[in-house]
PDB file of C-alpha atoms in Angstrom:
ATOM      1  CA  UNK A1377       0.154   0.430   0.086  1.00  0.00           C
ATOM      2  CA  UNK A1378       1.076   3.653  -0.970  1.00  0.00           C
ATOM      3  CA  UNK A1379       1.542   6.267   2.124  1.00  0.00           C
ATOM      4  CA  UNK A1380      -0.934   8.705   1.862  1.00  0.00           C
ATOM      5  CA  UNK A1381       1.509  10.949   2.821  1.00  0.00           C
ATOM      6  CA  UNK A1382       4.876  11.891   0.793  1.00  0.00           C
ATOM      7  CA  UNK A1383       7.034  12.749   3.982  1.00  0.00           C
ATOM      8  CA  UNK A1384       5.290   9.777   6.186  1.00  0.00           C
ATOM      9  CA  UNK A1385       8.457   8.905   8.969  1.00  0.00           C
ATOM     10  CA  UNK A1386       5.910   6.396  10.557  1.00  0.00           C
ATOM     11  CA  UNK A1387       6.201   2.576  10.678  1.00  0.00           C
ATOM     12  CA  UNK A1388       4.471   0.579   8.070  1.00  0.00           C
ATOM     13  CA  UNK A1389       2.088  -2.422   9.661  1.00  0.00           C
ATOM     14  CA  UNK A1390       1.481  -5.350   7.855  1.00  0.00           C
ATOM     15  CA  UNK A1391      -0.341  -8.625   8.965  1.00  0.00           C
ATOM     16  CA  UNK A1392      -1.260 -11.928   7.951  1.00  0.00           C
ATOM     17  CA  UNK A1393      -3.488 -14.079   9.786  1.00  0.00           C
ATOM     18  CA  UNK A1394      -2.128 -12.453  13.012  1.00  0.00           C
ATOM     19  CA  UNK A1395      -3.114 -13.976  16.234  1.00  0.00           C
ATOM     20  CA  UNK A1396      -2.396 -14.026  20.317  1.00  0.00           C
ATOM     21  CA  UNK A1397      -3.467 -16.835  23.109  1.00  0.00           C
ATOM     22  CA  UNK A1398      -3.307 -16.601  26.446  1.00  0.00           C
ATOM     23  CA  UNK A1399      -3.381 -19.902  28.490  1.00  0.00           C
ATOM     24  CA  UNK A1400      -7.286 -19.762  28.710  1.00  0.00           C
ATOM     25  CA  UNK A1401      -8.282 -18.806  24.634  1.00  0.00           C
ATOM     26  CA  UNK A1402      -7.448 -16.733  21.918  1.00  0.00           C
ATOM     27  CA  UNK A1403      -7.194 -13.084  22.126  1.00  0.00           C
ATOM     28  CA  UNK A1404      -7.944 -12.288  18.451  1.00  0.00           C
ATOM     29  CA  UNK A1405      -7.010 -14.563  15.528  1.00  0.00           C
ATOM     30  CA  UNK A1406      -6.838 -14.012  11.777  1.00  0.00           C
ATOM     31  CA  UNK A1407      -6.004 -10.295  11.536  1.00  0.00           C
ATOM     32  CA  UNK A1408      -4.875  -9.343   8.181  1.00  0.00           C
ATOM     33  CA  UNK A1409      -3.503  -5.366   8.301  1.00  0.00           C
ATOM     34  CA  UNK A1410      -1.742  -3.085   5.064  1.00  0.00           C
ATOM     35  CA  UNK A1411      -0.900   0.377   6.518  1.00  0.00           C
ATOM     36  CA  UNK A1412       1.345   2.755   4.706  1.00  0.00           C
ATOM     37  CA  UNK A1413       3.397   4.660   6.831  1.00  0.00           C
ATOM     38  CA  UNK A1414       1.369   7.673   8.681  1.00  0.00           C
ATOM     39  CA  UNK A1415      -1.605   5.899   8.399  1.00  0.00           C
ATOM     40  CA  UNK A1416      -4.394   6.236  11.198  1.00  0.00           C
ATOM     41  CA  UNK A1417      -5.686   3.000  12.119  1.00  0.00           C
ATOM     42  CA  UNK A1418      -9.264   2.498  13.687  1.00  0.00           C
ATOM     43  CA  UNK A1419      -9.247  -0.746  15.642  1.00  0.00           C
ATOM     44  CA  UNK A1420     -12.858  -0.983  16.577  1.00  0.00           C
ATOM     45  CA  UNK A1421     -15.128  -3.553  18.130  1.00  0.00           C
ATOM     46  CA  UNK A1422     -16.825  -3.624  21.445  1.00  0.00           C
ATOM     47  CA  UNK A1423     -15.038  -4.137  24.743  1.00  0.00           C
ATOM     48  CA  UNK A1424     -13.465  -7.062  25.287  1.00  0.00           C
ATOM     49  CA  UNK A1425     -12.962  -7.864  21.535  1.00  0.00           C
ATOM     50  CA  UNK A1426      -9.437  -8.280  21.842  1.00  0.00           C
ATOM     51  CA  UNK A1427      -9.268  -4.252  20.537  1.00  0.00           C
ATOM     52  CA  UNK A1428      -6.136  -3.672  23.033  1.00  0.00           C
ATOM     53  CA  UNK A1429      -4.012  -6.916  22.851  1.00  0.00           C
ATOM     54  CA  UNK A1430      -3.993  -6.528  19.279  1.00  0.00           C
ATOM     55  CA  UNK A1431      -2.483  -3.198  19.994  1.00  0.00           C
ATOM     56  CA  UNK A1432      -0.240  -4.210  22.281  1.00  0.00           C
ATOM     57  CA  UNK A1433       0.959  -6.983  20.183  1.00  0.00           C
ATOM     58  CA  UNK A1434       1.954  -5.038  17.161  1.00  0.00           C
ATOM     59  CA  UNK A1435       3.658  -2.136  19.554  1.00  0.00           C
ATOM     60  CA  UNK A1436       5.890  -5.406  20.659  1.00  0.00           C
ATOM     61  CA  UNK A1437       4.495  -5.445  24.455  1.00  0.00           C
ATOM     62  CA  UNK A1438       2.026  -8.855  23.723  1.00  0.00           C
ATOM     63  CA  UNK A1439       3.552 -11.887  21.941  1.00  0.00           C
ATOM     64  CA  UNK A1440       1.317 -13.317  19.490  1.00  0.00           C
ATOM     65  CA  UNK A1441       1.129 -17.320  19.075  1.00  0.00           C
ATOM     66  CA  UNK A1442       0.282 -17.242  14.798  1.00  0.00           C
ATOM     67  CA  UNK A1443       0.724 -15.465  11.995  1.00  0.00           C
ATOM     68  CA  UNK A1444       2.557 -13.100  10.035  1.00  0.00           C
ATOM     69  CA  UNK A1445       3.315  -9.225  10.997  1.00  0.00           C
ATOM     70  CA  UNK A1446       5.955  -6.384  10.408  1.00  0.00           C
ATOM     71  CA  UNK A1447       5.953  -2.925  11.838  1.00  0.00           C
ATOM     72  CA  UNK A1448       8.387  -0.893   9.982  1.00  0.00           C
ATOM     73  CA  UNK A1449       9.656  -4.139   8.638  1.00  0.00           C
ATOM     74  CA  UNK A1450      10.813  -5.406  12.284  1.00  0.00           C
ATOM     75  CA  UNK A1451       8.654  -8.754  12.118  1.00  0.00           C
ATOM     76  CA  UNK A1452       7.112  -9.771  15.274  1.00  0.00           C
ATOM     77  CA  UNK A1453       7.906 -11.858  18.216  1.00  0.00           C
ATOM     78  CA  UNK A1454      11.583 -11.973  16.776  1.00  0.00           C
ATOM     79  CA  UNK A1455      11.652  -8.063  17.029  1.00  0.00           C
ATOM     80  CA  UNK A1456       9.561  -7.185  19.918  1.00  0.00           C
ATOM     81  CA  UNK A1457      12.236  -5.364  21.731  1.00  0.00           C
ATOM     82  CA  UNK A1458      13.188  -2.526  18.398  1.00  0.00           C
ATOM     83  CA  UNK A1459       9.167  -2.580  17.517  1.00  0.00           C
ATOM     84  CA  UNK A1460       8.861  -1.268  21.301  1.00  0.00           C
ATOM     85  CA  UNK A1461      11.846   1.649  21.085  1.00  0.00           C
ATOM     86  CA  UNK A1462       9.633   3.003  17.835  1.00  0.00           C
ATOM     87  CA  UNK A1463       6.476   2.877  19.410  1.00  0.00           C
ATOM     88  CA  UNK A1464       4.723   4.860  22.165  1.00  0.00           C
ATOM     89  CA  UNK A1465       1.539   4.510  24.049  1.00  0.00           C
ATOM     90  CA  UNK A1466      -0.737   7.161  24.846  1.00  0.00           C
ATOM     91  CA  UNK A1467      -3.748   5.857  27.124  1.00  0.00           C
ATOM     92  CA  UNK A1468      -3.860   1.918  27.716  1.00  0.00           C
ATOM     93  CA  UNK A1469      -5.766   1.761  30.862  1.00  0.00           C
ATOM     94  CA  UNK A1470      -3.929  -0.897  33.222  1.00  0.00           C
ATOM     95  CA  UNK A1471      -0.613  -0.517  31.078  1.00  0.00           C
ATOM     96  CA  UNK A1472       0.329   3.240  30.646  1.00  0.00           C
ATOM     97  CA  UNK A1473      -2.478   5.405  32.688  1.00  0.00           C
ATOM     98  CA  UNK A1474      -2.276   9.486  33.323  1.00  0.00           C
ATOM     99  CA  UNK A1475      -1.354   9.365  37.772  1.00  0.00           C
ATOM    100  CA  UNK A1476      -4.721  11.578  38.392  1.00  0.00           C
ATOM    101  CA  UNK A1477      -2.449  13.100  41.920  1.00  0.00           C
ATOM    102  CA  UNK A1478       0.367  14.347  39.095  1.00  0.00           C
ATOM    103  CA  UNK A1479       0.284  17.694  37.392  1.00  0.00           C
ATOM    104  CA  UNK A1480       0.716  18.433  33.723  1.00  0.00           C
ATOM    105  CA  UNK A1481       4.177  19.630  34.629  1.00  0.00           C
ATOM    106  CA  UNK A1482       5.494  16.938  36.742  1.00  0.00           C
ATOM    107  CA  UNK A1483       4.300  14.248  34.303  1.00  0.00           C
ATOM    108  CA  UNK A1484       6.286  16.314  31.198  1.00  0.00           C
ATOM    109  CA  UNK A1485       8.879  16.520  33.378  1.00  0.00           C
ATOM    110  CA  UNK A1486       8.660  12.825  34.285  1.00  0.00           C
ATOM    111  CA  UNK A1487       8.490  11.713  30.641  1.00  0.00           C
ATOM    112  CA  UNK A1488      11.857  14.146  29.635  1.00  0.00           C
ATOM    113  CA  UNK A1489      13.815  12.369  32.556  1.00  0.00           C
ATOM    114  CA  UNK A1490      12.813   8.900  31.612  1.00  0.00           C
ATOM    115  CA  UNK A1491      14.107   9.778  27.331  1.00  0.00           C
ATOM    116  CA  UNK A1492      17.350  11.365  28.687  1.00  0.00           C
ATOM    117  CA  UNK A1493      17.510   7.903  31.446  1.00  0.00           C
ATOM    118  CA  UNK A1494      17.113   5.300  28.073  1.00  0.00           C
ATOM    119  CA  UNK A1495      18.555   7.336  25.429  1.00  0.00           C
ATOM    120  CA  UNK A1496      22.210   6.143  25.701  1.00  0.00           C
ATOM    121  CA  UNK A1497      23.412   7.163  22.123  1.00  0.00           C
ATOM    122  CA  UNK A1498      26.817   8.771  22.431  1.00  0.00           C
ATOM    123  CA  UNK A1499      25.556  12.413  20.702  1.00  0.00           C
ATOM    124  CA  UNK A1500      23.004  12.791  23.991  1.00  0.00           C
ATOM    125  CA  UNK A1501      25.759  11.776  26.229  1.00  0.00           C
ATOM    126  CA  UNK A1502      28.120  14.789  24.286  1.00  0.00           C
ATOM    127  CA  UNK A1503      26.006  17.399  25.206  1.00  0.00           C
ATOM    128  CA  UNK A1504      26.348  19.897  27.601  1.00  0.00           C
ATOM    129  CA  UNK A1505      23.410  20.508  30.751  1.00  0.00           C
ATOM    130  CA  UNK A1506      22.252  23.724  28.617  1.00  0.00           C
ATOM    131  CA  UNK A1507      22.227  21.546  25.453  1.00  0.00           C
ATOM    132  CA  UNK A1508      20.361  18.994  27.042  1.00  0.00           C
ATOM    133  CA  UNK A1509      17.741  21.231  28.710  1.00  0.00           C
ATOM    134  CA  UNK A1510      17.105  23.373  25.835  1.00  0.00           C
ATOM    135  CA  UNK A1511      16.539  19.622  23.488  1.00  0.00           C
ATOM    136  CA  UNK A1512      14.117  18.721  26.480  1.00  0.00           C
ATOM    137  CA  UNK A1513      12.233  22.313  25.714  1.00  0.00           C
ATOM    138  CA  UNK A1514      11.974  21.362  22.234  1.00  0.00           C
ATOM    139  CA  UNK A1515      10.638  17.857  22.484  1.00  0.00           C
ATOM    140  CA  UNK A1516       7.880  19.483  25.331  1.00  0.00           C
ATOM    141  CA  UNK A1517       7.189  22.335  23.273  1.00  0.00           C
ATOM    142  CA  UNK A1518       6.699  20.170  19.947  1.00  0.00           C
ATOM    143  CA  UNK A1519       4.725  17.683  21.628  1.00  0.00           C
ATOM    144  CA  UNK A1520       1.906  19.776  23.209  1.00  0.00           C
ATOM    145  CA  UNK A1521       1.884  21.923  20.009  1.00  0.00           C
ATOM    146  CA  UNK A1522       0.887  18.580  17.708  1.00  0.00           C
ATOM    147  CA  UNK A1523      -0.878  17.371  21.022  1.00  0.00           C
ATOM    148  CA  UNK A1524      -3.381  20.890  20.691  1.00  0.00           C
ATOM    149  CA  UNK A1525      -2.812  21.238  24.463  1.00  0.00           C
ATOM    150  CA  UNK A1526      -2.570  24.728  25.457  1.00  0.00           C
ATOM    151  CA  UNK A1527      -1.406  24.800  29.229  1.00  0.00           C
ATOM    152  CA  UNK A1528      -2.693  28.661  29.052  1.00  0.00           C
ATOM    153  CA  UNK A1529      -6.260  27.210  29.171  1.00  0.00           C
ATOM    154  CA  UNK A1530      -5.877  24.660  32.083  1.00  0.00           C
ATOM    155  CA  UNK A1531      -7.349  26.040  35.386  1.00  0.00           C
ATOM    156  CA  UNK A1532      -3.759  26.311  37.215  1.00  0.00           C
ATOM    157  CA  UNK A1533      -2.283  26.173  33.756  1.00  0.00           C
ATOM    158  CA  UNK A1534       0.978  23.445  33.839  1.00  0.00           C
ATOM    159  CA  UNK A1535       0.064  22.847  37.659  1.00  0.00           C
ATOM    160  CA  UNK A1536      -3.015  21.622  37.229  1.00  0.00           C
ATOM    161  CA  UNK A1537      -3.811  17.981  38.028  1.00  0.00           C
ATOM    162  CA  UNK A1538      -4.684  15.686  36.089  1.00  0.00           C
ATOM    163  CA  UNK A1539      -7.376  15.172  38.469  1.00  0.00           C
ATOM    164  CA  UNK A1540      -8.792  18.193  37.134  1.00  0.00           C
ATOM    165  CA  UNK A1541      -8.671  17.624  33.605  1.00  0.00           C
ATOM    166  CA  UNK A1542     -11.310  16.849  31.285  1.00  0.00           C
ATOM    167  CA  UNK A1543     -11.491  14.022  29.417  1.00  0.00           C
ATOM    168  CA  UNK A1544     -10.313  15.431  26.132  1.00  0.00           C
ATOM    169  CA  UNK A1545      -7.793  17.237  27.486  1.00  0.00           C
ATOM    170  CA  UNK A1546      -6.751  14.246  29.382  1.00  0.00           C
ATOM    171  CA  UNK A1547      -6.488  12.637  26.264  1.00  0.00           C
ATOM    172  CA  UNK A1548      -4.879  15.388  24.434  1.00  0.00           C
ATOM    173  CA  UNK A1549      -1.838  15.372  27.391  1.00  0.00           C
ATOM    174  CA  UNK A1550      -1.403  11.346  26.955  1.00  0.00           C
ATOM    175  CA  UNK A1551      -0.850  11.900  23.410  1.00  0.00           C
ATOM    176  CA  UNK A1552       1.810  14.585  23.797  1.00  0.00           C
ATOM    177  CA  UNK A1553       3.872  12.202  26.558  1.00  0.00           C
ATOM    178  CA  UNK A1554       4.069   9.838  23.595  1.00  0.00           C
ATOM    179  CA  UNK A1555       5.151  12.133  21.423  1.00  0.00           C
ATOM    180  CA  UNK A1556       8.050  13.406  23.539  1.00  0.00           C
ATOM    181  CA  UNK A1557      10.037  10.918  22.326  1.00  0.00           C
ATOM    182  CA  UNK A1558       9.100  10.917  18.660  1.00  0.00           C
ATOM    183  CA  UNK A1559       7.604   7.560  18.086  1.00  0.00           C
ATOM    184  CA  UNK A1560       7.258   6.151  14.549  1.00  0.00           C
ATOM    185  CA  UNK A1561       4.101   4.586  16.190  1.00  0.00           C
ATOM    186  CA  UNK A1562       1.512   5.986  18.091  1.00  0.00           C
ATOM    187  CA  UNK A1563      -1.026   3.826  19.779  1.00  0.00           C
ATOM    188  CA  UNK A1564      -3.856   5.158  21.735  1.00  0.00           C
ATOM    189  CA  UNK A1565      -6.550   2.691  23.319  1.00  0.00           C
ATOM    190  CA  UNK A1566      -9.897   3.826  24.472  1.00  0.00           C
ATOM    191  CA  UNK A1567      -9.974   6.886  22.000  1.00  0.00           C
ATOM    192  CA  UNK A1568     -13.831   7.800  21.931  1.00  0.00           C
ATOM    193  CA  UNK A1569     -14.907   6.268  25.706  1.00  0.00           C
ATOM    194  CA  UNK A1570     -16.828   8.591  27.468  1.00  0.00           C
ATOM    195  CA  UNK A1571     -16.720  11.648  24.774  1.00  0.00           C
ATOM    196  CA  UNK A1572     -19.662  14.003  23.795  1.00  0.00           C
ATOM    197  CA  UNK A1573     -20.057  13.663  20.443  1.00  0.00           C
ATOM    198  CA  UNK A1574     -18.518  17.226  20.000  1.00  0.00           C
ATOM    199  CA  UNK A1575     -15.657  15.324  22.015  1.00  0.00           C
ATOM    200  CA  UNK A1576     -15.370  12.735  19.843  1.00  0.00           C
ATOM    201  CA  UNK A1577     -14.955  14.551  16.212  1.00  0.00           C
ATOM    202  CA  UNK A1578     -11.668  16.811  18.488  1.00  0.00           C
ATOM    203  CA  UNK A1579      -9.944  13.620  19.694  1.00  0.00           C
ATOM    204  CA  UNK A1580     -10.479  11.789  15.753  1.00  0.00           C
ATOM    205  CA  UNK A1581      -8.926  15.283  14.294  1.00  0.00           C
ATOM    206  CA  UNK A1582      -5.943  15.367  16.493  1.00  0.00           C
ATOM    207  CA  UNK A1583      -5.403  11.953  15.372  1.00  0.00           C
ATOM    208  CA  UNK A1584      -5.713  12.509  11.767  1.00  0.00           C
ATOM    209  CA  UNK A1585      -3.405  15.938  12.377  1.00  0.00           C
ATOM    210  CA  UNK A1586      -0.743  13.433  13.965  1.00  0.00           C
ATOM    211  CA  UNK A1587      -0.787  10.380  11.186  1.00  0.00           C
ATOM    212  CA  UNK A1588      -0.666  13.781   8.465  1.00  0.00           C
ATOM    213  CA  UNK A1589       2.534  14.696   9.987  1.00  0.00           C
ATOM    214  CA  UNK A1590       3.633  11.245   9.436  1.00  0.00           C
ATOM    215  CA  UNK A1591       3.283   9.179  12.650  1.00  0.00           C
ATOM    216  CA  UNK A1592       1.526   5.534  12.146  1.00  0.00           C
ATOM    217  CA  UNK A1593      -1.437   6.038  15.124  1.00  0.00           C
ATOM    218  CA  UNK A1594      -3.337   2.980  15.474  1.00  0.00           C
ATOM    219  CA  UNK A1595      -6.195   3.708  17.622  1.00  0.00           C
ATOM    220  CA  UNK A1596      -8.590   1.654  19.989  1.00  0.00           C
ATOM    221  CA  UNK A1597     -12.379   2.782  19.300  1.00  0.00           C
ATOM    222  CA  UNK A1598     -15.918   1.423  19.733  1.00  0.00           C
ATOM    223  CA  UNK A1599     -17.187   2.965  15.862  1.00  0.00           C
ATOM    224  CA  UNK A1600     -14.522   4.041  14.008  1.00  0.00           C
ATOM    225  CA  UNK A1601     -14.289   7.456  12.220  1.00  0.00           C
ATOM    226  CA  UNK A1602     -14.155   8.207   8.552  1.00  0.00           C
ATOM    227  CA  UNK A1603     -11.148  10.046   8.859  1.00  0.00           C
ATOM    228  CA  UNK A1604      -9.469   6.455   9.391  1.00  0.00           C
ATOM    229  CA  UNK A1605      -7.345   5.205   6.147  1.00  0.00           C
ATOM    230  CA  UNK A1606      -7.899   1.620   7.601  1.00  0.00           C
ATOM    231  CA  UNK A1607     -10.635  -0.336   9.990  1.00  0.00           C
ATOM    232  CA  UNK A1608      -9.788  -3.098  11.633  1.00  0.00           C
ATOM    233  CA  UNK A1609     -12.936  -5.057  13.169  1.00  0.00           C
ATOM    234  CA  UNK A1610     -13.119  -6.845  16.298  1.00  0.00           C
ATOM    235  CA  UNK A1611     -15.950  -8.636  17.433  1.00  0.00           C
ATOM    236  CA  UNK A1612     -16.295 -10.752  21.255  1.00  0.00           C
ATOM    237  CA  UNK A1613     -16.982 -14.366  20.763  1.00  0.00           C
ATOM    238  CA  UNK A1614     -15.958 -17.177  22.749  1.00  0.00           C
ATOM    239  CA  UNK A1615     -12.303 -18.574  22.250  1.00  0.00           C
ATOM    240  CA  UNK A1616     -13.327 -22.349  22.589  1.00  0.00           C
ATOM    241  CA  UNK A1617     -12.847 -23.278  25.815  1.00  0.00           C
ATOM    242  CA  UNK A1618     -15.787 -21.383  27.575  1.00  0.00           C
ATOM    243  CA  UNK A1619     -13.209 -18.214  28.329  1.00  0.00           C
ATOM    244  CA  UNK A1620     -13.863 -14.724  26.232  1.00  0.00           C
ATOM    245  CA  UNK A1621     -11.553 -12.561  23.946  1.00  0.00           C
ATOM    246  CA  UNK A1622     -11.068 -10.276  27.102  1.00  0.00           C
ATOM    247  CA  UNK A1623     -10.160 -13.480  29.320  1.00  0.00           C
ATOM    248  CA  UNK A1624      -7.678 -14.639  26.841  1.00  0.00           C
ATOM    249  CA  UNK A1625      -6.214 -10.757  26.753  1.00  0.00           C
ATOM    250  CA  UNK A1626      -5.740 -10.915  30.206  1.00  0.00           C
ATOM    251  CA  UNK A1627      -4.380 -14.205  30.259  1.00  0.00           C
ATOM    252  CA  UNK A1628      -2.006 -13.271  27.717  1.00  0.00           C
ATOM    253  CA  UNK A1629      -0.435 -10.194  29.547  1.00  0.00           C
ATOM    254  CA  UNK A1630      -0.077 -11.445  32.429  1.00  0.00           C
ATOM    255  CA  UNK A1631       1.882 -14.457  30.611  1.00  0.00           C
ATOM    256  CA  UNK A1632       3.972 -12.046  28.553  1.00  0.00           C
ATOM    257  CA  UNK A1633       4.633  -9.104  30.842  1.00  0.00           C
ATOM    258  CA  UNK A1634       3.641  -5.621  31.025  1.00  0.00           C
ATOM    259  CA  UNK A1635       4.986  -2.471  28.548  1.00  0.00           C
TER     260      UNK A1635
END
């Protein structure tokens, strides 16, 4: 599939017969995707249908059981660690959630500190403290702009606690935090959960803009938008041994580890 964006730097996603199984059954099976870099991919289906498991498998956080899959040319599961390095999670319940007691500024500082800690490149080590601070400020400013989060509009600006954010503002913050690392693949769970119609439109416009800027976006939702380039549909079904997709997913996640 040709990229819809000539300057896309995101990760292509290609799967065929892709499936993930836990001790009590299948989380999902038979998934086929052909998404170019810079695509907005919607994973639509009811809760418990394996949507989150698919998102975590495609970002290298859960180990698939069958089929073929490549993210940016990296085969899964053999290159799971490499896929994790080029992908980032926005909001995923139980995996990457905002701390309601933290302020927006504290979340941003923590993400930058983690980025510094795990960026072991020689170039990063040779930078002066002033250069590192300037780079951090630039990354934060770019990420906030891409996520459409205006700190000046918040009740206490950057000192606003997460618990005081509206649902759409919290989504924008989680996307901004993920984009600080400049990933090639951004994954977001429960994109349209508890949003009004107007907020849902704004959320999808946000993710569309991120994809248009070149980053591939993988977004779980209950209902796919017209803005999506590709829609993958999951269905809730028994896994063959009495367990549901959701139970199979929980078992698989417990088996393969956290994000």
